mmCIF file of C-alpha atoms and ligand atoms in Angstrom:
data_model
loop_
_atom_site.group_PDB
_atom_site.id
_atom_site.type_symbol
_atom_site.label_atom_id
_atom_site.label_comp_id
_atom_site.label_asym_id
_atom_site.label_seq_id
_atom_site.Cartn_x
_atom_site.Cartn_y
_atom_site.Cartn_z
ATOM 1 C CA MET Q 278 20.386 4.644 3.332
ATOM 2 C CA VAL Q 279 18.181 3.247 6.067
ATOM 3 C CA ALA Q 280 17.997 5.385 9.167
ATOM 4 C CA GLY Q 281 19.082 2.590 11.478
ATOM 5 C CA VAL Q 282 19.689 3.725 15.018
ATOM 6 C CA ALA Q 283 17.630 6.866 14.694
ATOM 7 C CA GLY Q 284 14.707 4.796 13.467
ATOM 8 C CA ILE Q 285 15.002 2.227 16.234
ATOM 9 C CA ALA Q 286 14.944 4.851 18.907
ATOM 10 C CA MET Q 287 11.502 5.938 17.789
ATOM 11 C CA ILE Q 288 8.880 3.581 19.118
ATOM 12 C CA PHE Q 289 5.770 5.443 18.142
ATOM 13 C CA SER Q 290 2.998 5.130 20.594
ATOM 14 C CA CYS Q 291 -0.116 5.467 18.523
ATOM 15 C CA GLU Q 292 -2.040 6.270 21.692
ATOM 16 C CA SER Q 293 -0.217 9.550 22.090
ATOM 17 C CA LYS Q 294 -0.905 12.696 20.161
ATOM 18 C CA GLU Q 295 1.820 14.579 22.004
ATOM 19 C CA VAL Q 296 4.094 14.986 19.036
ATOM 20 C CA ASP Q 297 5.262 18.005 17.150
ATOM 21 C CA ASN Q 298 2.634 19.656 14.999
ATOM 22 C CA ALA Q 299 0.238 18.244 17.548
ATOM 23 C CA ILE Q 300 -3.429 18.114 16.763
ATOM 24 C CA ILE Q 301 -4.966 21.066 18.531
ATOM 25 C CA GLU Q 302 -8.500 20.234 17.684
ATOM 26 C CA GLU Q 303 -10.080 17.141 16.225
ATOM 27 C CA LYS Q 304 -13.819 16.953 16.143
ATOM 28 C CA PRO Q 305 -16.668 16.002 13.855
ATOM 29 C CA VAL Q 306 -17.752 18.772 11.531
ATOM 30 C CA ASP Q 307 -21.109 18.340 9.783
ATOM 31 C CA ALA Q 308 -20.963 14.571 10.192
ATOM 32 C CA THR Q 309 -17.470 14.588 8.783
ATOM 33 C CA PHE Q 310 -14.132 15.307 10.400
ATOM 34 C CA ALA Q 311 -11.620 18.075 10.490
ATOM 35 C CA THR Q 312 -8.098 18.286 11.786
ATOM 36 C CA GLN Q 313 -6.317 21.433 12.867
ATOM 37 C CA THR Q 314 -2.553 21.419 12.948
ATOM 38 C CA ASP Q 315 -0.302 24.323 13.774
ATOM 39 C CA GLU Q 316 -0.238 25.359 10.148
ATOM 40 C CA MET Q 317 -3.337 23.963 8.487
ATOM 41 C CA LEU Q 318 -7.020 23.368 8.942
ATOM 42 C CA ILE Q 319 -8.161 20.352 6.946
ATOM 43 C CA LYS Q 320 -11.778 19.421 6.392
ATOM 44 C CA LEU Q 321 -12.869 16.030 5.161
ATOM 45 C CA ASP Q 322 -15.311 16.123 2.275
ATOM 46 C CA THR Q 323 -17.253 12.839 2.086
ATOM 47 C CA LEU Q 324 -17.701 11.978 -1.593
ATOM 48 C CA TYR Q 325 -19.154 8.472 -1.234
ATOM 49 C CA SER Q 326 -20.212 6.297 1.686
ATOM 50 C CA ASP Q 327 -21.375 2.939 0.304
ATOM 51 C CA PHE Q 328 -18.183 0.931 -0.044
ATOM 52 C CA GLU Q 329 -17.879 -2.555 1.424
ATOM 53 C CA SER Q 330 -14.159 -3.295 1.140
ATOM 54 C CA PRO Q 331 -12.488 -0.657 -1.035
ATOM 55 C CA TRP Q 332 -8.808 -1.342 -1.621
ATOM 56 C CA GLY Q 333 -7.113 0.773 -4.264
ATOM 57 C CA MET Q 334 -7.637 3.965 -6.251
ATOM 58 C CA THR Q 335 -6.067 5.695 -9.204
ATOM 59 C CA TRP Q 336 -6.806 8.407 -11.745
ATOM 60 C CA LEU Q 337 -6.939 8.462 -15.536
ATOM 61 C CA PRO Q 338 -5.608 11.462 -17.481
ATOM 62 C CA ASP Q 339 -9.178 12.531 -18.317
ATOM 63 C CA GLY Q 340 -9.847 13.018 -14.601
ATOM 64 C CA LYS Q 341 -11.847 9.841 -14.069
ATOM 65 C CA MET Q 342 -11.035 8.021 -10.837
ATOM 66 C CA LEU Q 343 -11.096 4.236 -10.440
ATOM 67 C CA ILE Q 344 -11.653 2.579 -7.048
ATOM 68 C CA THR Q 345 -11.488 -1.173 -6.467
ATOM 69 C CA GLU Q 346 -13.763 -3.208 -4.234
ATOM 70 C CA ARG Q 347 -12.118 -6.387 -2.942
ATOM 71 C CA LYS Q 348 -15.096 -8.482 -4.061
ATOM 72 C CA GLY Q 349 -14.051 -7.861 -7.657
ATOM 73 C CA GLU Q 350 -15.452 -4.545 -8.834
ATOM 74 C CA ILE Q 351 -13.985 -1.257 -10.034
ATOM 75 C CA LEU Q 352 -16.207 1.797 -9.570
ATOM 76 C CA ILE Q 353 -15.807 4.780 -11.902
ATOM 77 C CA PHE Q 354 -15.885 8.292 -10.416
ATOM 78 C CA GLU Q 355 -15.813 11.590 -12.257
ATOM 79 C CA ASN Q 356 -15.650 15.116 -10.835
ATOM 80 C CA ASP Q 357 -15.478 13.562 -7.345
ATOM 81 C CA ALA Q 358 -18.800 11.772 -7.760
ATOM 82 C CA PHE Q 359 -19.715 8.150 -8.470
ATOM 83 C CA THR Q 360 -20.930 7.873 -12.054
ATOM 84 C CA GLY Q 361 -23.021 4.796 -11.301
ATOM 85 C CA GLN Q 362 -20.766 2.931 -13.741
ATOM 86 C CA LYS Q 363 -18.478 -0.018 -13.028
ATOM 87 C CA ILE Q 364 -15.848 -1.640 -15.232
ATOM 88 C CA GLN Q 365 -17.294 -4.678 -16.971
ATOM 89 C CA GLY Q 366 -15.630 -7.991 -17.760
ATOM 90 C CA LEU Q 367 -13.075 -8.102 -14.974
ATOM 91 C CA PRO Q 368 -11.571 -11.506 -14.091
ATOM 92 C CA GLU Q 369 -13.118 -13.740 -11.451
ATOM 93 C CA VAL Q 370 -11.299 -13.307 -8.146
ATOM 94 C CA HIS Q 371 -10.544 -15.555 -5.166
ATOM 95 C CA GLU Q 372 -12.377 -13.457 -2.596
ATOM 96 C CA VAL Q 373 -11.487 -14.899 0.789
ATOM 97 C CA ASN Q 374 -10.536 -12.967 3.917
ATOM 98 C CA GLN Q 375 -7.849 -10.449 2.776
ATOM 99 C CA ALA Q 376 -7.692 -11.787 -0.798
ATOM 100 C CA GLY Q 377 -9.686 -10.620 -3.808
ATOM 101 C CA LEU Q 378 -9.336 -7.686 -6.171
ATOM 102 C CA LEU Q 379 -6.732 -5.448 -4.550
ATOM 103 C CA ASP Q 380 -4.828 -2.595 -6.168
ATOM 104 C CA VAL Q 381 -5.296 -0.704 -9.434
ATOM 105 C CA ALA Q 382 -2.710 1.481 -11.204
ATOM 106 C CA VAL Q 383 -2.308 3.140 -14.582
ATOM 107 C CA HIS Q 384 0.754 2.958 -16.804
ATOM 108 C CA PRO Q 385 2.962 6.083 -16.633
ATOM 109 C CA ASN Q 386 2.337 6.485 -20.377
ATOM 110 C CA TYR Q 387 -1.370 5.699 -20.127
ATOM 111 C CA ALA Q 388 -2.271 8.595 -22.403
ATOM 112 C CA GLU Q 389 -0.369 6.838 -25.213
ATOM 113 C CA ASN Q 390 -0.949 3.142 -24.476
ATOM 114 C CA GLY Q 391 -4.115 2.896 -22.340
ATOM 115 C CA TRP Q 392 -2.858 0.144 -20.028
ATOM 116 C CA ILE Q 393 -4.518 -0.280 -16.631
ATOM 117 C CA TYR Q 394 -2.988 -2.726 -14.128
ATOM 118 C CA ILE Q 395 -4.669 -4.688 -11.359
ATOM 119 C CA ALA Q 396 -3.398 -6.947 -8.573
ATOM 120 C CA TYR Q 397 -5.840 -9.698 -7.650
ATOM 121 C CA ALA Q 398 -6.045 -13.175 -6.178
ATOM 122 C CA LYS Q 399 -6.645 -15.561 -9.068
ATOM 123 C CA PRO Q 400 -8.786 -18.589 -8.121
ATOM 124 C CA PHE Q 401 -7.242 -22.061 -8.089
ATOM 125 C CA PRO Q 402 -8.925 -25.368 -7.123
ATOM 126 C CA ASP Q 403 -9.398 -26.360 -3.461
ATOM 127 C CA ASN Q 404 -10.079 -22.839 -2.125
ATOM 128 C CA LYS Q 405 -6.651 -21.666 -3.207
ATOM 129 C CA GLY Q 406 -5.614 -18.413 -4.809
ATOM 130 C CA ALA Q 407 -2.474 -16.770 -6.165
ATOM 131 C CA LEU Q 408 -1.690 -13.080 -6.456
ATOM 132 C CA THR Q 409 -1.718 -12.132 -10.124
ATOM 133 C CA ILE Q 410 -0.839 -8.943 -11.973
ATOM 134 C CA MET Q 411 -3.018 -8.320 -15.036
ATOM 135 C CA ARG Q 412 -3.212 -5.437 -17.474
ATOM 136 C CA PHE Q 413 -6.100 -4.458 -19.714
ATOM 137 C CA LYS Q 414 -7.451 -1.551 -21.738
ATOM 138 C CA LEU Q 415 -10.840 0.115 -21.610
ATOM 139 C CA ASP Q 416 -13.295 -0.054 -24.473
ATOM 140 C CA GLY Q 417 -16.053 2.120 -23.081
ATOM 141 C CA ASN Q 418 -16.409 0.608 -19.619
ATOM 142 C CA SER Q 419 -15.284 -2.875 -20.675
ATOM 143 C CA ALA Q 420 -11.907 -4.379 -19.729
ATOM 144 C CA VAL Q 421 -10.483 -5.660 -23.009
ATOM 145 C CA GLN Q 422 -7.128 -7.047 -24.201
ATOM 146 C CA GLN Q 423 -6.617 -8.669 -20.793
ATOM 147 C CA GLU Q 424 -3.083 -9.979 -20.263
ATOM 148 C CA GLU Q 425 -2.007 -11.923 -17.188
ATOM 149 C CA LEU Q 426 1.563 -10.719 -16.632
ATOM 150 C CA ILE Q 427 2.757 -12.734 -13.656
ATOM 151 C CA THR Q 428 1.329 -14.989 -10.940
ATOM 152 C CA ALA Q 429 2.989 -15.245 -7.525
ATOM 153 C CA MET Q 430 3.345 -18.976 -6.947
ATOM 154 C CA PRO Q 431 2.708 -21.376 -5.383
ATOM 155 C CA GLU Q 432 -1.048 -20.931 -5.032
ATOM 156 C CA TRP Q 433 -2.182 -20.922 -1.394
ATOM 157 C CA GLU Q 434 -5.238 -21.997 0.546
ATOM 158 C CA GLY Q 435 -7.316 -19.304 2.246
ATOM 159 C CA GLY Q 436 -6.863 -15.573 1.978
ATOM 160 C CA ARG Q 437 -4.244 -14.294 4.399
ATOM 161 C CA HIS Q 438 -1.406 -11.911 3.555
ATOM 162 C CA PHE Q 439 -1.810 -11.271 -0.170
ATOM 163 C CA GLY Q 440 -0.392 -7.716 -0.118
ATOM 164 C CA SER Q 441 -0.807 -5.990 -2.578
ATOM 165 C CA ARG Q 442 0.090 -2.697 -4.207
ATOM 166 C CA ILE Q 443 1.384 -1.764 -7.662
ATOM 167 C CA VAL Q 444 3.673 1.211 -8.360
ATOM 168 C CA PHE Q 445 5.862 2.307 -11.282
ATOM 169 C CA ASP Q 446 9.250 3.994 -11.037
ATOM 170 C CA ASN Q 447 10.727 6.730 -13.261
ATOM 171 C CA GLU Q 448 12.147 4.119 -15.667
ATOM 172 C CA GLY Q 449 8.797 2.379 -16.084
ATOM 173 C CA TYR Q 450 9.528 -0.713 -13.990
ATOM 174 C CA LEU Q 451 6.517 -2.117 -12.149
ATOM 175 C CA TYR Q 452 6.853 -3.100 -8.491
ATOM 176 C CA PHE Q 453 4.232 -5.127 -6.652
ATOM 177 C CA SER Q 454 4.051 -6.469 -3.122
ATOM 178 C CA ASN Q 455 2.955 -9.901 -1.912
ATOM 179 C CA GLY Q 456 2.483 -11.189 1.643
ATOM 180 C CA ASP Q 457 3.928 -14.339 3.242
ATOM 181 C CA LYS Q 458 0.533 -16.149 3.229
ATOM 182 C CA GLY Q 459 0.200 -16.088 7.003
ATOM 183 C CA ASN Q 460 0.496 -19.709 8.083
ATOM 184 C CA LYS Q 461 4.048 -20.151 6.774
ATOM 185 C CA PRO Q 462 6.100 -17.058 7.676
ATOM 186 C CA GLU Q 463 9.317 -18.803 6.559
ATOM 187 C CA ASN Q 464 8.125 -18.216 2.988
ATOM 188 C CA ALA Q 465 9.463 -14.675 3.333
ATOM 189 C CA GLN Q 466 13.078 -15.914 3.695
ATOM 190 C CA ASP Q 467 12.817 -18.520 0.912
ATOM 191 C CA LEU Q 468 13.763 -17.172 -2.504
ATOM 192 C CA THR Q 469 12.260 -20.223 -4.270
ATOM 193 C CA ASN Q 470 8.710 -18.915 -3.749
ATOM 194 C CA ALA Q 471 7.099 -15.550 -4.463
ATOM 195 C CA HIS Q 472 5.619 -14.887 -1.001
ATOM 196 C CA GLY Q 473 6.680 -12.274 1.542
ATOM 197 C CA LYS Q 474 8.436 -10.279 -1.169
ATOM 198 C CA VAL Q 475 8.441 -7.082 -3.194
ATOM 199 C CA HIS Q 476 8.745 -7.890 -6.914
ATOM 200 C CA ARG Q 477 9.965 -5.941 -9.952
ATOM 201 C CA ILE Q 478 8.941 -6.608 -13.540
ATOM 202 C CA HIS Q 479 8.812 -4.842 -16.893
ATOM 203 C CA ASP Q 480 5.469 -3.261 -17.786
ATOM 204 C CA ASP Q 481 4.682 -6.287 -19.984
ATOM 205 C CA GLY Q 482 5.555 -8.867 -17.305
ATOM 206 C CA ARG Q 483 9.062 -9.782 -18.445
ATOM 207 C CA ILE Q 484 11.695 -10.248 -15.753
ATOM 208 C CA PRO Q 485 14.381 -7.524 -15.863
ATOM 209 C CA SER Q 486 17.833 -8.982 -16.450
ATOM 210 C CA ASP Q 487 19.302 -6.826 -13.671
ATOM 211 C CA ASN Q 488 16.969 -8.083 -10.935
ATOM 212 C CA PRO Q 489 19.027 -9.192 -7.917
ATOM 213 C CA PHE Q 490 18.315 -12.943 -7.970
ATOM 214 C CA VAL Q 491 17.848 -13.725 -11.673
ATOM 215 C CA ASP Q 492 21.090 -15.700 -11.808
ATOM 216 C CA GLN Q 493 20.548 -17.577 -8.539
ATOM 217 C CA ASN Q 494 19.597 -21.212 -9.054
ATOM 218 C CA GLY Q 495 15.964 -21.862 -8.077
ATOM 219 C CA ALA Q 496 15.199 -18.286 -7.077
ATOM 220 C CA VAL Q 497 12.086 -16.488 -8.353
ATOM 221 C CA GLY Q 498 13.469 -13.980 -10.848
ATOM 222 C CA SER Q 499 10.972 -11.207 -10.139
ATOM 223 C CA ILE Q 500 12.062 -10.845 -6.477
ATOM 224 C CA TRP Q 501 13.396 -7.361 -5.666
ATOM 225 C CA THR Q 502 13.412 -7.662 -1.845
ATOM 226 C CA TYR Q 503 12.467 -10.359 0.667
ATOM 227 C CA GLY Q 504 11.689 -10.844 4.352
ATOM 228 C CA ASN Q 505 8.524 -8.684 3.976
ATOM 229 C CA ARG Q 506 5.605 -9.991 6.060
ATOM 230 C CA ASN Q 507 2.489 -8.468 4.531
ATOM 231 C CA PRO Q 508 3.250 -5.337 2.498
ATOM 232 C CA GLN Q 509 -0.098 -3.643 1.898
ATOM 233 C CA GLY Q 510 1.443 -0.268 1.102
ATOM 234 C CA LEU Q 511 3.934 0.912 -1.536
ATOM 235 C CA VAL Q 512 4.693 4.385 -2.799
ATOM 236 C CA TYR Q 513 7.366 5.625 -5.188
ATOM 237 C CA ASP Q 514 9.083 8.963 -4.583
ATOM 238 C CA LYS Q 515 9.708 10.263 -8.096
ATOM 239 C CA ALA Q 516 11.787 13.261 -7.045
ATOM 240 C CA ASN Q 517 14.255 11.175 -5.043
ATOM 241 C CA ASP Q 518 13.946 7.803 -6.813
ATOM 242 C CA ARG Q 519 13.014 5.988 -3.607
ATOM 243 C CA LEU Q 520 10.589 3.136 -3.027
ATOM 244 C CA TRP Q 521 8.762 3.085 0.317
ATOM 245 C CA GLU Q 522 6.812 0.207 1.789
ATOM 246 C CA VAL Q 523 4.671 -0.387 4.840
ATOM 247 C CA GLU Q 524 4.040 -3.883 6.065
ATOM 248 C CA HIS Q 525 1.447 -5.041 8.507
ATOM 249 C CA GLY Q 526 3.237 -6.626 11.473
ATOM 250 C CA PRO Q 527 1.998 -9.250 13.923
ATOM 251 C CA GLN Q 528 0.871 -7.844 17.299
ATOM 252 C CA GLY Q 529 3.167 -4.844 17.246
ATOM 253 C CA GLY Q 530 5.873 -4.407 14.685
ATOM 254 C CA ASP Q 531 4.185 -2.721 11.716
ATOM 255 C CA GLU Q 532 7.090 -1.358 9.695
ATOM 256 C CA LEU Q 533 7.918 1.530 7.391
ATOM 257 C CA ASN Q 534 10.758 0.374 5.144
ATOM 258 C CA LEU Q 535 12.905 1.985 2.476
ATOM 259 C CA ILE Q 536 12.946 -0.724 -0.196
ATOM 260 C CA GLU Q 537 16.299 -1.266 -1.918
ATOM 261 C CA LYS Q 538 17.469 -3.839 -4.411
ATOM 262 C CA GLY Q 539 18.136 -7.338 -3.096
ATOM 263 C CA LYS Q 540 17.820 -6.511 0.584
ATOM 264 C CA ASN Q 541 16.387 -8.731 3.320
ATOM 265 C CA TYR Q 542 13.883 -7.001 5.594
ATOM 266 C CA GLY Q 543 14.105 -9.720 8.201
ATOM 267 C CA TRP Q 544 10.678 -11.291 8.653
ATOM 268 C CA PRO Q 545 10.262 -13.664 10.516
ATOM 269 C CA VAL Q 546 13.838 -13.827 11.804
ATOM 270 C CA ILE Q 547 13.760 -10.320 13.284
ATOM 271 C CA THR Q 548 10.703 -8.291 14.291
ATOM 272 C CA TYR Q 549 9.509 -5.868 16.933
ATOM 273 C CA GLY Q 550 6.199 -7.692 17.130
ATOM 274 C CA ILE Q 551 4.889 -10.673 19.070
ATOM 275 C CA ASN Q 552 2.315 -13.341 18.220
ATOM 276 C CA TYR Q 553 -1.336 -12.460 18.721
ATOM 277 C CA ASP Q 554 -1.472 -14.984 21.612
ATOM 278 C CA GLY Q 555 1.286 -13.036 23.377
ATOM 279 C CA THR Q 556 4.079 -15.535 22.758
ATOM 280 C CA PRO Q 557 7.348 -14.301 21.270
ATOM 281 C CA ILE Q 558 8.041 -14.846 17.556
ATOM 282 C CA THR Q 559 11.770 -14.393 17.930
ATOM 283 C CA ASP Q 560 14.196 -13.196 20.570
ATOM 284 C CA ILE Q 561 15.992 -10.816 18.240
ATOM 285 C CA THR Q 562 15.127 -7.488 16.682
ATOM 286 C CA GLU Q 563 18.270 -7.087 14.604
ATOM 287 C CA LYS Q 564 20.707 -9.245 12.712
ATOM 288 C CA GLU Q 565 23.641 -8.782 10.385
ATOM 289 C CA GLY Q 566 22.481 -8.731 6.780
ATOM 290 C CA MET Q 567 18.927 -7.763 7.654
ATOM 291 C CA GLU Q 568 17.501 -4.272 7.308
ATOM 292 C CA GLN Q 569 16.016 -2.253 10.146
ATOM 293 C CA PRO Q 570 12.707 -0.485 9.531
ATOM 294 C CA VAL Q 571 12.876 3.290 9.223
ATOM 295 C CA THR Q 572 10.267 3.265 11.929
ATOM 296 C CA TYR Q 573 7.819 0.828 13.429
ATOM 297 C CA TYR Q 574 4.634 0.780 15.490
ATOM 298 C CA VAL Q 575 4.181 -0.815 18.912
ATOM 299 C CA PRO Q 576 1.340 -1.501 19.413
ATOM 300 C CA SER Q 577 0.280 -2.097 15.820
ATOM 301 C CA ILE Q 578 -1.916 0.443 14.137
ATOM 302 C CA ALA Q 579 -2.427 -2.154 11.360
ATOM 303 C CA THR Q 580 -0.818 -0.298 8.472
ATOM 304 C CA CYS Q 581 -2.365 -0.661 5.026
ATOM 305 C CA GLY Q 582 -1.962 1.750 2.109
ATOM 306 C CA MET Q 583 0.268 4.815 1.923
ATOM 307 C CA THR Q 584 1.139 7.890 -0.037
ATOM 308 C CA LEU Q 585 3.796 10.558 -0.151
ATOM 309 C CA VAL Q 586 2.679 14.185 -0.013
ATOM 310 C CA THR Q 587 4.270 16.005 -2.968
ATOM 311 C CA SER Q 588 1.535 18.587 -3.505
ATOM 312 C CA ASP Q 589 1.815 22.260 -2.576
ATOM 313 C CA LYS Q 590 -1.764 22.200 -1.307
ATOM 314 C CA TYR Q 591 -0.658 20.880 2.110
ATOM 315 C CA PRO Q 592 2.503 22.882 2.834
ATOM 316 C CA ALA Q 593 2.950 21.600 6.400
ATOM 317 C CA TRP Q 594 2.912 18.007 5.166
ATOM 318 C CA LYS Q 595 5.021 18.272 2.022
ATOM 319 C CA GLY Q 596 7.541 15.412 1.903
ATOM 320 C CA ASP Q 597 5.716 13.465 4.612
ATOM 321 C CA ILE Q 598 4.306 9.963 4.353
ATOM 322 C CA LEU Q 599 0.645 9.281 5.103
ATOM 323 C CA ILE Q 600 -0.301 5.747 6.135
ATOM 324 C CA GLY Q 601 -3.766 4.249 6.490
ATOM 325 C CA ALA Q 602 -4.405 2.544 9.830
ATOM 326 C CA LEU Q 603 -6.954 -0.264 9.897
ATOM 327 C CA ALA Q 604 -7.226 -1.358 13.538
ATOM 328 C CA LYS Q 605 -6.498 2.088 14.960
ATOM 329 C CA MET Q 606 -8.789 3.759 12.423
ATOM 330 C CA HIS Q 607 -6.931 6.901 11.465
ATOM 331 C CA ILE Q 608 -4.534 8.418 8.967
ATOM 332 C CA ASN Q 609 -1.018 8.357 10.339
ATOM 333 C CA ARG Q 610 1.316 11.132 9.195
ATOM 334 C CA VAL Q 611 5.010 10.358 9.444
ATOM 335 C CA ASP Q 612 7.006 13.578 9.455
ATOM 336 C CA MET Q 613 9.945 12.812 7.175
ATOM 337 C CA GLU Q 614 13.328 14.469 6.832
ATOM 338 C CA GLY Q 615 14.911 12.769 3.840
ATOM 339 C CA THR Q 616 14.844 9.072 4.735
ATOM 340 C CA GLU Q 617 14.526 9.696 8.453
ATOM 341 C CA ALA Q 618 11.230 9.531 10.332
ATOM 342 C CA LEU Q 619 11.099 12.346 12.864
ATOM 343 C CA SER Q 620 7.699 11.910 14.472
ATOM 344 C CA GLN Q 621 4.153 10.835 13.811
ATOM 345 C CA GLU Q 622 0.738 12.365 14.092
ATOM 346 C CA VAL Q 623 -2.610 10.633 14.483
ATOM 347 C CA MET Q 624 -5.116 12.356 12.210
ATOM 348 C CA PHE Q 625 -8.861 11.888 11.649
ATOM 349 C CA GLN Q 626 -9.277 9.404 14.491
ATOM 350 C CA ASP Q 627 -12.258 7.015 14.045
ATOM 351 C CA ILE Q 628 -12.783 7.870 10.399
ATOM 352 C CA GLY Q 629 -12.918 4.100 9.725
ATOM 353 C CA ARG Q 630 -10.460 1.367 8.788
ATOM 354 C CA VAL Q 631 -8.303 3.290 6.335
ATOM 355 C CA ARG Q 632 -7.356 1.058 3.388
ATOM 356 C CA GLN Q 633 -5.584 3.571 1.211
ATOM 357 C CA VAL Q 634 -4.512 7.194 1.088
ATOM 358 C CA SER Q 635 -3.588 8.606 -2.341
ATOM 359 C CA GLU Q 636 -2.603 11.889 -3.907
ATOM 360 C CA SER Q 637 -4.456 12.779 -7.111
ATOM 361 C CA PRO Q 638 -2.657 14.163 -10.181
ATOM 362 C CA ASP Q 639 -4.048 17.620 -9.330
ATOM 363 C CA GLY Q 640 -2.551 17.413 -5.855
ATOM 364 C CA TYR Q 641 -5.431 16.553 -3.521
ATOM 365 C CA LEU Q 642 -5.344 13.790 -0.942
ATOM 366 C CA TYR Q 643 -8.073 11.146 -0.853
ATOM 367 C CA ALA Q 644 -8.714 8.214 1.496
ATOM 368 C CA ILE Q 645 -10.941 5.142 1.381
ATOM 369 C CA THR Q 646 -12.203 3.287 4.428
ATOM 370 C CA GLU Q 647 -13.798 0.035 5.475
ATOM 371 C CA GLY Q 648 -16.504 -0.162 8.101
ATOM 372 C CA THR Q 649 -17.584 3.385 7.417
ATOM 373 C CA GLY Q 650 -17.230 2.678 3.659
ATOM 374 C CA LEU Q 651 -16.065 6.150 2.758
ATOM 375 C CA LEU Q 652 -14.296 7.993 -0.006
ATOM 376 C CA VAL Q 653 -13.106 11.290 1.474
ATOM 377 C CA LYS Q 654 -11.155 14.231 0.089
ATOM 378 C CA LEU Q 655 -8.894 16.205 2.402
ATOM 379 C CA LEU Q 656 -9.646 19.858 1.775
ATOM 380 C CA PRO Q 657 -7.322 22.559 3.064
ATOM 381 C CA VAL Q 658 -9.688 25.230 4.381
ATOM 382 C CA ASN Q 659 -7.306 28.174 4.415
HETATM 383 CA CA1 CA H 95 11.401 -6.105 8.993
#
C-alpha cells in the first residue's frame, strides 16, 4: 500500500536538518566525517579514495567485495582493502555521460552457481547504447561464460537516463531499472519500449509468464512497472517482500516509490518537479490510475543508489532507507514506519556525490562517491 496523502504532505526540504533524530554534531574527524545522532555516533572509515565514477558494489560469499567503475572496470576488494586486482575480460561498454558499466549483483545462490550479474550500456553504431543485463562466472579474475540475458530496446543516442540497478527477490526473480532516455520522456508511458521502466526477469533472462503485460499486444514482456523517469536506486526488503525504488526527478521531484506489479508511477504525466529552465512539465501532480510517491524531494537532492538498513549494528536506523544524494552530496536517511516515510535526515554533508549506499552481508554500511572518489565504511563508535 502506498502511503498516499501522508506521503504528499511531506515535502522534505533538504536544506533543513531540523527533523527528529536531528544531527547534533557533524564535523570532519581526521580528514573523514562523523555524524552524531541522538542514539549513535558514526565515524566514516575511508577505505579507498581513487575512484573516478564508481557505481555499484556487492559482496561474494568469501568476503571479497566488487565495485564497478562506470568506464567499464570492476575492482576487487578484500578485508576492506583494494587488492590491486580487477576483473578481466568484461564487455566493451558505451561510456557516455550517465551510461557505461553500472550495477553489479550476485545470484542469491552464488555459492552453488557462481553467477555474477552486471547492468551496462552495450555499444551500438552511431553513438548509441542500450542497457543490457549480462551474467558471467569468475575463473580466477576472468569473467567467463558470459551470457547476455536481455537488452532494453530500442538503442538510444547519447548517455542520459540509463538507470540502472539489479536486485533479486526471495523467489529468485531479477529486477532491473532503466531510465526514460532523457530526450523523450513519453517513453516512460509507452509499453512498446523498455525505457522508463522497472523490469522483471528470471535469473537466466526468460520472461516470467505472470509478468503484468506479457499478454498485451506489442508490450515489452519484461516490464514490471512503468512511468519511472530515471530509477538509479532499487532495494528489496526480504523480510517484508517489498521492492523500493528511487528515481532522479527533474528540477525537484526526486521520488521514493514502493514498486508493485503493473503499476504506473506517472512520469511525465504527473510530477512534483519542473524543467531545469524553470518551465512547468505538467500542471498536475496526481491522476487516477497513477501512483503517488511515498515521499519526494523539492528541491532535488539528485537521488542515486539506496539501501535498507536491516543490520543490528545501527539500532537507531533499523528499518530505515538510506539514499545517496549526488547534487546535494550527502547520505539521506528516510525514517520509515512500515511503508510510510516519517522524516528525513541529512547525514555526512559534503562527503561527495554519493552513488550508492549498501549493506554488507556482515551488516556494515558502505558508500561510494564521485568527485571525492571514496569508498567509506560507516562505523558505529559506541
Ligand atoms: Ca512518479
